[in-house]
mmCIF file of C-alpha atoms and ligand atoms in Angstrom:
data_model
loop_
_atom_site.group_PDB
_atom_site.id
_atom_site.type_symbol
_atom_site.label_atom_id
_atom_site.label_comp_id
_atom_site.label_asym_id
_atom_site.label_seq_id
_atom_site.Cartn_x
_atom_site.Cartn_y
_atom_site.Cartn_z
ATOM 1 C CA UNK A 1 116.201 144.154 62.057
ATOM 2 C CA UNK A 2 116.217 140.386 62.260
ATOM 3 C CA UNK A 3 118.886 138.370 60.496
ATOM 4 C CA UNK A 4 118.330 136.488 57.254
ATOM 5 C CA UNK A 5 119.909 133.068 57.567
ATOM 6 C CA UNK A 6 120.502 130.076 55.325
ATOM 7 C CA UNK A 7 121.738 127.041 57.230
ATOM 8 C CA UNK A 8 122.755 123.674 55.819
ATOM 9 C CA UNK A 9 122.083 120.631 57.965
ATOM 10 C CA UNK A 10 124.360 117.944 56.594
ATOM 11 C CA UNK A 11 122.953 115.224 58.868
ATOM 12 C CA UNK A 12 124.944 111.942 58.757
ATOM 13 C CA UNK A 13 126.604 112.713 55.451
ATOM 14 C CA UNK A 14 130.143 113.495 54.275
ATOM 15 C CA UNK A 15 133.414 111.988 55.423
ATOM 16 C CA UNK A 16 136.320 114.189 56.462
ATOM 17 C CA UNK A 17 137.646 114.402 52.905
ATOM 18 C CA UNK A 18 134.197 115.054 51.488
ATOM 19 C CA UNK A 19 133.599 117.749 54.090
ATOM 20 C CA UNK A 20 136.784 119.543 53.118
ATOM 21 C CA UNK A 21 135.980 119.242 49.427
ATOM 22 C CA UNK A 22 132.433 120.565 49.825
ATOM 23 C CA UNK A 23 133.581 123.498 51.947
ATOM 24 C CA UNK A 24 136.289 124.397 49.437
ATOM 25 C CA UNK A 25 133.723 124.343 46.654
ATOM 26 C CA UNK A 26 131.212 126.322 48.656
ATOM 27 C CA UNK A 27 133.767 128.943 49.689
ATOM 28 C CA UNK A 28 134.824 129.421 46.084
ATOM 29 C CA UNK A 29 131.228 129.870 44.930
ATOM 30 C CA UNK A 30 129.813 131.826 47.862
ATOM 31 C CA UNK A 31 127.790 134.742 46.525
ATOM 32 C CA UNK A 32 127.598 138.168 48.116
ATOM 33 C CA UNK A 33 124.441 137.926 50.137
ATOM 34 C CA UNK A 34 122.727 139.660 52.990
ATOM 35 C CA UNK A 35 122.118 136.201 54.461
ATOM 36 C CA UNK A 36 124.211 134.701 57.209
ATOM 37 C CA UNK A 37 125.385 131.307 55.992
ATOM 38 C CA UNK A 38 125.776 128.398 58.403
ATOM 39 C CA UNK A 39 126.799 124.791 57.796
ATOM 40 C CA UNK A 40 126.325 121.926 60.241
ATOM 41 C CA UNK A 41 128.628 118.983 59.494
ATOM 42 C CA UNK A 42 128.772 115.935 61.722
ATOM 43 C CA UNK A 43 130.548 116.260 65.099
ATOM 44 C CA UNK A 44 133.731 114.502 64.010
ATOM 45 C CA UNK A 45 134.265 116.969 61.192
ATOM 46 C CA UNK A 46 133.540 120.185 63.084
ATOM 47 C CA UNK A 47 137.173 120.900 63.810
ATOM 48 C CA UNK A 48 138.188 120.387 60.192
ATOM 49 C CA UNK A 49 135.289 122.571 59.089
ATOM 50 C CA UNK A 50 136.373 125.359 61.423
ATOM 51 C CA UNK A 51 139.914 125.110 60.071
ATOM 52 C CA UNK A 52 138.730 125.105 56.461
ATOM 53 C CA UNK A 53 136.562 128.181 57.076
ATOM 54 C CA UNK A 54 139.152 130.325 58.864
ATOM 55 C CA UNK A 55 138.611 133.871 57.650
ATOM 56 C CA UNK A 56 135.366 132.923 55.880
ATOM 57 C CA UNK A 57 131.968 134.412 56.723
ATOM 58 C CA UNK A 58 130.450 130.925 56.695
ATOM 59 C CA UNK A 59 129.697 129.838 60.250
ATOM 60 C CA UNK A 60 129.781 126.323 61.645
ATOM 61 C CA UNK A 61 127.058 124.733 63.783
ATOM 62 C CA UNK A 62 126.688 121.391 65.530
ATOM 63 C CA UNK A 63 123.662 119.182 64.880
ATOM 64 C CA UNK A 64 122.983 118.328 68.519
ATOM 65 C CA UNK A 65 124.489 118.335 71.995
ATOM 66 C CA UNK A 66 123.879 117.029 75.504
ATOM 67 C CA UNK A 67 122.407 119.208 78.223
ATOM 68 C CA UNK A 68 124.840 118.197 80.978
ATOM 69 C CA UNK A 69 128.034 120.038 81.790
ATOM 70 C CA UNK A 70 130.066 116.816 81.511
ATOM 71 C CA UNK A 71 130.063 113.319 83.008
ATOM 72 C CA UNK A 72 129.218 109.696 82.367
ATOM 73 C CA UNK A 73 127.208 110.024 79.163
ATOM 74 C CA UNK A 74 128.959 107.703 76.747
ATOM 75 C CA UNK A 75 128.877 108.900 73.180
ATOM 76 C CA UNK A 76 127.586 112.359 73.987
ATOM 77 C CA UNK A 77 128.998 115.840 73.299
ATOM 78 C CA UNK A 78 128.855 118.816 75.667
ATOM 79 C CA UNK A 79 128.482 122.523 75.034
ATOM 80 C CA UNK A 80 132.001 123.179 76.335
ATOM 81 C CA UNK A 81 133.434 120.650 73.872
ATOM 82 C CA UNK A 82 131.772 122.517 71.014
ATOM 83 C CA UNK A 83 132.831 125.897 72.358
ATOM 84 C CA UNK A 84 136.413 124.683 72.707
ATOM 85 C CA UNK A 85 136.421 124.256 68.907
ATOM 86 C CA UNK A 86 134.907 127.692 68.419
ATOM 87 C CA UNK A 87 131.494 126.243 67.548
ATOM 88 C CA UNK A 88 128.847 128.374 69.245
ATOM 89 C CA UNK A 89 125.738 127.468 67.256
ATOM 90 C CA UNK A 90 123.785 124.253 67.789
ATOM 91 C CA UNK A 91 120.739 122.777 66.075
ATOM 92 C CA UNK A 92 118.319 121.362 68.661
ATOM 93 C CA UNK A 93 115.020 119.567 68.338
ATOM 94 C CA UNK A 94 115.380 118.350 64.768
ATOM 95 C CA UNK A 95 112.481 116.046 63.910
ATOM 96 C CA UNK A 96 114.905 113.185 63.234
ATOM 97 C CA UNK A 97 116.253 113.549 66.787
ATOM 98 C CA UNK A 98 112.686 113.567 68.057
ATOM 99 C CA UNK A 99 111.527 110.610 65.943
ATOM 100 C CA UNK A 100 114.555 108.286 65.979
ATOM 101 C CA UNK A 101 116.255 109.179 69.256
ATOM 102 C CA UNK A 102 113.270 109.822 71.464
ATOM 103 C CA UNK A 103 113.992 113.468 72.165
ATOM 104 C CA UNK A 104 110.914 115.078 73.652
ATOM 105 C CA UNK A 105 110.026 118.635 74.591
ATOM 106 C CA UNK A 106 111.151 118.185 78.209
ATOM 107 C CA UNK A 107 114.611 117.012 77.163
ATOM 108 C CA UNK A 108 114.841 119.757 74.564
ATOM 109 C CA UNK A 109 113.953 122.380 77.167
ATOM 110 C CA UNK A 110 117.032 121.266 79.124
ATOM 111 C CA UNK A 111 119.262 121.341 76.051
ATOM 112 C CA UNK A 112 118.056 124.818 75.080
ATOM 113 C CA UNK A 113 118.625 126.047 78.623
ATOM 114 C CA UNK A 114 122.213 124.787 78.557
ATOM 115 C CA UNK A 115 122.904 126.291 75.129
ATOM 116 C CA UNK A 116 121.622 129.682 76.261
ATOM 117 C CA UNK A 117 123.511 129.560 79.571
ATOM 118 C CA UNK A 118 126.694 128.759 77.668
ATOM 119 C CA UNK A 119 126.221 131.783 75.419
ATOM 120 C CA UNK A 120 125.519 129.679 72.347
ATOM 121 C CA UNK A 121 122.957 130.307 69.650
ATOM 122 C CA UNK A 122 120.448 127.567 69.054
ATOM 123 C CA UNK A 123 118.562 126.784 65.885
ATOM 124 C CA UNK A 124 115.470 125.284 67.458
ATOM 125 C CA UNK A 125 113.474 122.995 65.155
ATOM 126 C CA UNK A 126 109.847 122.029 65.476
ATOM 127 C CA UNK A 127 106.865 121.295 63.271
ATOM 128 C CA UNK A 128 103.812 119.112 62.916
ATOM 129 C CA UNK A 129 103.457 115.659 61.403
ATOM 130 C CA UNK A 130 101.251 114.905 58.417
ATOM 131 C CA UNK A 131 98.396 113.450 60.485
ATOM 132 C CA UNK A 132 98.387 116.523 62.682
ATOM 133 C CA UNK A 133 98.082 118.829 59.692
ATOM 134 C CA UNK A 134 95.390 116.679 58.124
ATOM 135 C CA UNK A 135 93.379 116.807 61.314
ATOM 136 C CA UNK A 136 93.884 120.561 61.534
ATOM 137 C CA UNK A 137 95.959 120.385 64.686
ATOM 138 C CA UNK A 138 99.116 121.979 63.269
ATOM 139 C CA UNK A 139 98.786 125.330 65.026
ATOM 140 C CA UNK A 140 98.051 123.646 68.328
ATOM 141 C CA UNK A 141 101.036 121.267 67.959
ATOM 142 C CA UNK A 142 103.460 124.034 67.038
ATOM 143 C CA UNK A 143 102.259 126.234 69.874
ATOM 144 C CA UNK A 144 102.764 123.456 72.406
ATOM 145 C CA UNK A 145 106.225 122.529 71.043
ATOM 146 C CA UNK A 146 107.284 126.151 71.465
ATOM 147 C CA UNK A 147 105.703 126.498 74.866
ATOM 148 C CA UNK A 148 107.079 123.238 76.254
ATOM 149 C CA UNK A 149 110.666 123.816 75.197
ATOM 150 C CA UNK A 150 111.082 127.584 75.241
ATOM 151 C CA UNK A 151 108.705 129.148 77.746
ATOM 152 C CA UNK A 152 111.336 129.256 80.509
ATOM 153 C CA UNK A 153 113.500 131.623 78.497
ATOM 154 C CA UNK A 154 113.543 135.253 79.487
ATOM 155 C CA UNK A 155 113.118 137.893 76.802
ATOM 156 C CA UNK A 156 116.851 138.556 76.598
ATOM 157 C CA UNK A 157 117.660 134.903 75.903
ATOM 158 C CA UNK A 158 115.665 135.096 72.675
ATOM 159 C CA UNK A 159 118.564 136.998 71.109
ATOM 160 C CA UNK A 160 120.302 133.606 71.060
ATOM 161 C CA UNK A 161 117.381 131.738 69.496
ATOM 162 C CA UNK A 162 116.761 131.079 65.810
ATOM 163 C CA UNK A 163 113.576 129.167 65.074
ATOM 164 C CA UNK A 164 113.239 126.613 62.284
ATOM 165 C CA UNK A 165 109.705 125.600 61.396
ATOM 166 C CA UNK A 166 109.997 122.242 59.691
ATOM 167 C CA UNK A 167 106.761 120.426 58.967
ATOM 168 C CA UNK A 168 107.769 116.769 59.316
ATOM 169 C CA UNK A 169 105.827 115.789 56.187
ATOM 170 C CA UNK A 170 108.052 118.068 54.106
ATOM 171 C CA UNK A 171 111.449 116.876 55.349
ATOM 172 C CA UNK A 172 113.355 114.823 52.802
ATOM 173 C CA UNK A 173 110.108 113.944 51.049
ATOM 174 C CA UNK A 174 110.337 116.329 48.124
ATOM 175 C CA UNK A 175 107.051 117.760 49.298
ATOM 176 C CA UNK A 176 107.314 121.404 50.366
ATOM 177 C CA UNK A 177 104.899 123.527 52.296
ATOM 178 C CA UNK A 178 103.558 126.116 49.904
ATOM 179 C CA UNK A 179 104.927 129.612 50.416
ATOM 180 C CA UNK A 180 101.455 130.522 51.715
ATOM 181 C CA UNK A 181 101.437 127.645 54.212
ATOM 182 C CA UNK A 182 104.905 128.642 55.417
ATOM 183 C CA UNK A 183 103.936 132.300 55.747
ATOM 184 C CA UNK A 184 100.719 131.423 57.561
ATOM 185 C CA UNK A 185 102.578 129.324 60.135
ATOM 186 C CA UNK A 186 105.476 131.749 60.533
ATOM 187 C CA UNK A 187 103.046 134.605 61.174
ATOM 188 C CA UNK A 188 101.272 132.435 63.730
ATOM 189 C CA UNK A 189 104.609 131.656 65.443
ATOM 190 C CA UNK A 190 105.514 135.333 65.585
ATOM 191 C CA UNK A 191 102.113 136.217 66.982
ATOM 192 C CA UNK A 192 102.438 133.489 69.618
ATOM 193 C CA UNK A 193 105.831 134.859 70.713
ATOM 194 C CA UNK A 194 104.490 138.420 70.773
ATOM 195 C CA UNK A 195 101.711 137.220 73.058
ATOM 196 C CA UNK A 196 104.047 135.355 75.373
ATOM 197 C CA UNK A 197 106.694 138.128 75.476
ATOM 198 C CA UNK A 198 106.309 141.295 73.451
ATOM 199 C CA UNK A 199 106.457 142.503 69.859
ATOM 200 C CA UNK A 200 110.170 143.393 70.067
ATOM 201 C CA UNK A 201 111.103 139.809 70.888
ATOM 202 C CA UNK A 202 108.770 138.522 68.179
ATOM 203 C CA UNK A 203 109.970 140.966 65.519
ATOM 204 C CA UNK A 204 113.637 140.247 66.186
ATOM 205 C CA UNK A 205 113.607 136.448 66.088
ATOM 206 C CA UNK A 206 114.576 134.885 62.775
ATOM 207 C CA UNK A 207 112.183 132.139 61.731
ATOM 208 C CA UNK A 208 113.594 129.769 59.108
ATOM 209 C CA UNK A 209 111.550 127.370 57.010
ATOM 210 C CA UNK A 210 112.836 123.846 56.456
ATOM 211 C CA UNK A 211 111.569 120.916 54.422
ATOM 212 C CA UNK A 212 112.575 120.172 50.828
ATOM 213 C CA UNK A 213 113.842 123.662 50.070
ATOM 214 C CA UNK A 214 115.510 123.512 46.653
ATOM 215 C CA UNK A 215 116.979 126.018 44.194
ATOM 216 C CA UNK A 216 113.648 126.025 42.344
ATOM 217 C CA UNK A 217 111.426 126.954 45.285
ATOM 218 C CA UNK A 218 113.699 128.863 47.688
ATOM 219 C CA UNK A 219 113.238 132.409 46.385
ATOM 220 C CA UNK A 220 109.457 132.220 46.495
ATOM 221 C CA UNK A 221 109.398 130.807 50.021
ATOM 222 C CA UNK A 222 111.969 133.356 51.210
ATOM 223 C CA UNK A 223 109.979 136.202 49.679
ATOM 224 C CA UNK A 224 107.294 135.824 52.341
ATOM 225 C CA UNK A 225 107.497 138.523 55.018
ATOM 226 C CA UNK A 226 107.781 136.219 58.022
ATOM 227 C CA UNK A 227 110.164 133.715 56.421
ATOM 228 C CA UNK A 228 113.687 134.806 57.311
ATOM 229 C CA UNK A 229 115.601 132.073 55.521
ATOM 230 C CA UNK A 230 115.856 128.322 55.500
ATOM 231 C CA UNK A 231 117.260 125.227 57.112
ATOM 232 C CA UNK A 232 118.326 123.065 54.213
ATOM 233 C CA UNK A 233 118.996 119.335 54.308
ATOM 234 C CA UNK A 234 119.549 117.422 51.067
ATOM 235 C CA UNK A 235 120.174 120.445 48.875
ATOM 236 C CA UNK A 236 122.917 121.723 51.189
ATOM 237 C CA UNK A 237 125.070 118.730 50.237
ATOM 238 C CA UNK A 238 125.588 120.028 46.714
ATOM 239 C CA UNK A 239 127.512 123.315 46.616
ATOM 240 C CA UNK A 240 125.837 124.691 43.497
ATOM 241 C CA UNK A 241 122.344 123.961 44.874
ATOM 242 C CA UNK A 242 123.119 125.486 48.244
ATOM 243 C CA UNK A 243 124.557 128.579 46.559
ATOM 244 C CA UNK A 244 121.422 128.971 44.416
ATOM 245 C CA UNK A 245 119.334 128.758 47.577
ATOM 246 C CA UNK A 246 121.463 131.431 49.272
ATOM 247 C CA UNK A 247 120.903 133.638 46.217
ATOM 248 C CA UNK A 248 117.177 133.218 46.782
ATOM 249 C CA UNK A 249 117.327 135.453 49.871
HETATM 250 P P1 LIG B 301 115.437 118.488 53.574
HETATM 251 O O1 LIG B 301 115.759 118.515 55.153
HETATM 252 O O2 LIG B 301 115.825 119.850 53.047
HETATM 253 O O3 LIG B 301 116.289 117.396 53.022
HETATM 254 O O4 LIG B 301 113.979 118.240 53.442
HETATM 255 C C1 LIG B 301 115.499 119.654 55.908
HETATM 256 C C2 LIG B 301 115.923 119.402 57.338
HETATM 257 O O5 LIG B 301 115.799 118.258 57.799
HETATM 258 O O6 LIG B 301 116.394 120.320 58.031
#
């Protein structure tokens, strides 16, 4: 059975002290849940987060990484650097990386390949923009994002992949895809993977929804059969909100 997952993407928020405070609060409030819980603080606080979560079931992820083994890439972070801290989950392809840092499908394909080769799990994000949905191109866009970045993976590698469908128009906007829109797209994604590989691969991959998930809408979105959890931005920065969302699984 595929995993249920709630992951918090903290983006460029929280200093070291704030990171420690939020994790202490979250640990104290963490409910019993069938969901795997992941938090993704900024790179500079990953080590402190790992230390703070020693013995906890909460897992730590990075928000990005470079595809190269090492070398002259000023300001970048490699898979081995993350692994040396015990961080073996990485978010790749977030729409903010695509929009503000020019990351395209070809680059993301390289990053995913490295993450898989290094034995890491990747939370791979993708989703259409508002114009694309309005012009009824959302299925086409999502299919090509998946194909361009993930089609080189063999079936076994999919055990290391978590998908996060995040319609760009719903991220940080307060506007959420309706549970029906999320389910419709998630079912389409699963069908696309079944077609490209087989139904075992498709049935076993967790597909998270992301985009303005809040305590008030999480349970309904998560109740849909093909929605296996969420990737949470803003609401993951407040322990009580994040906990309510986890309870929604
Ligand atoms: P949001 O962000 O929950 O603040 O909309 C989601 C994301 O960017 O992963």
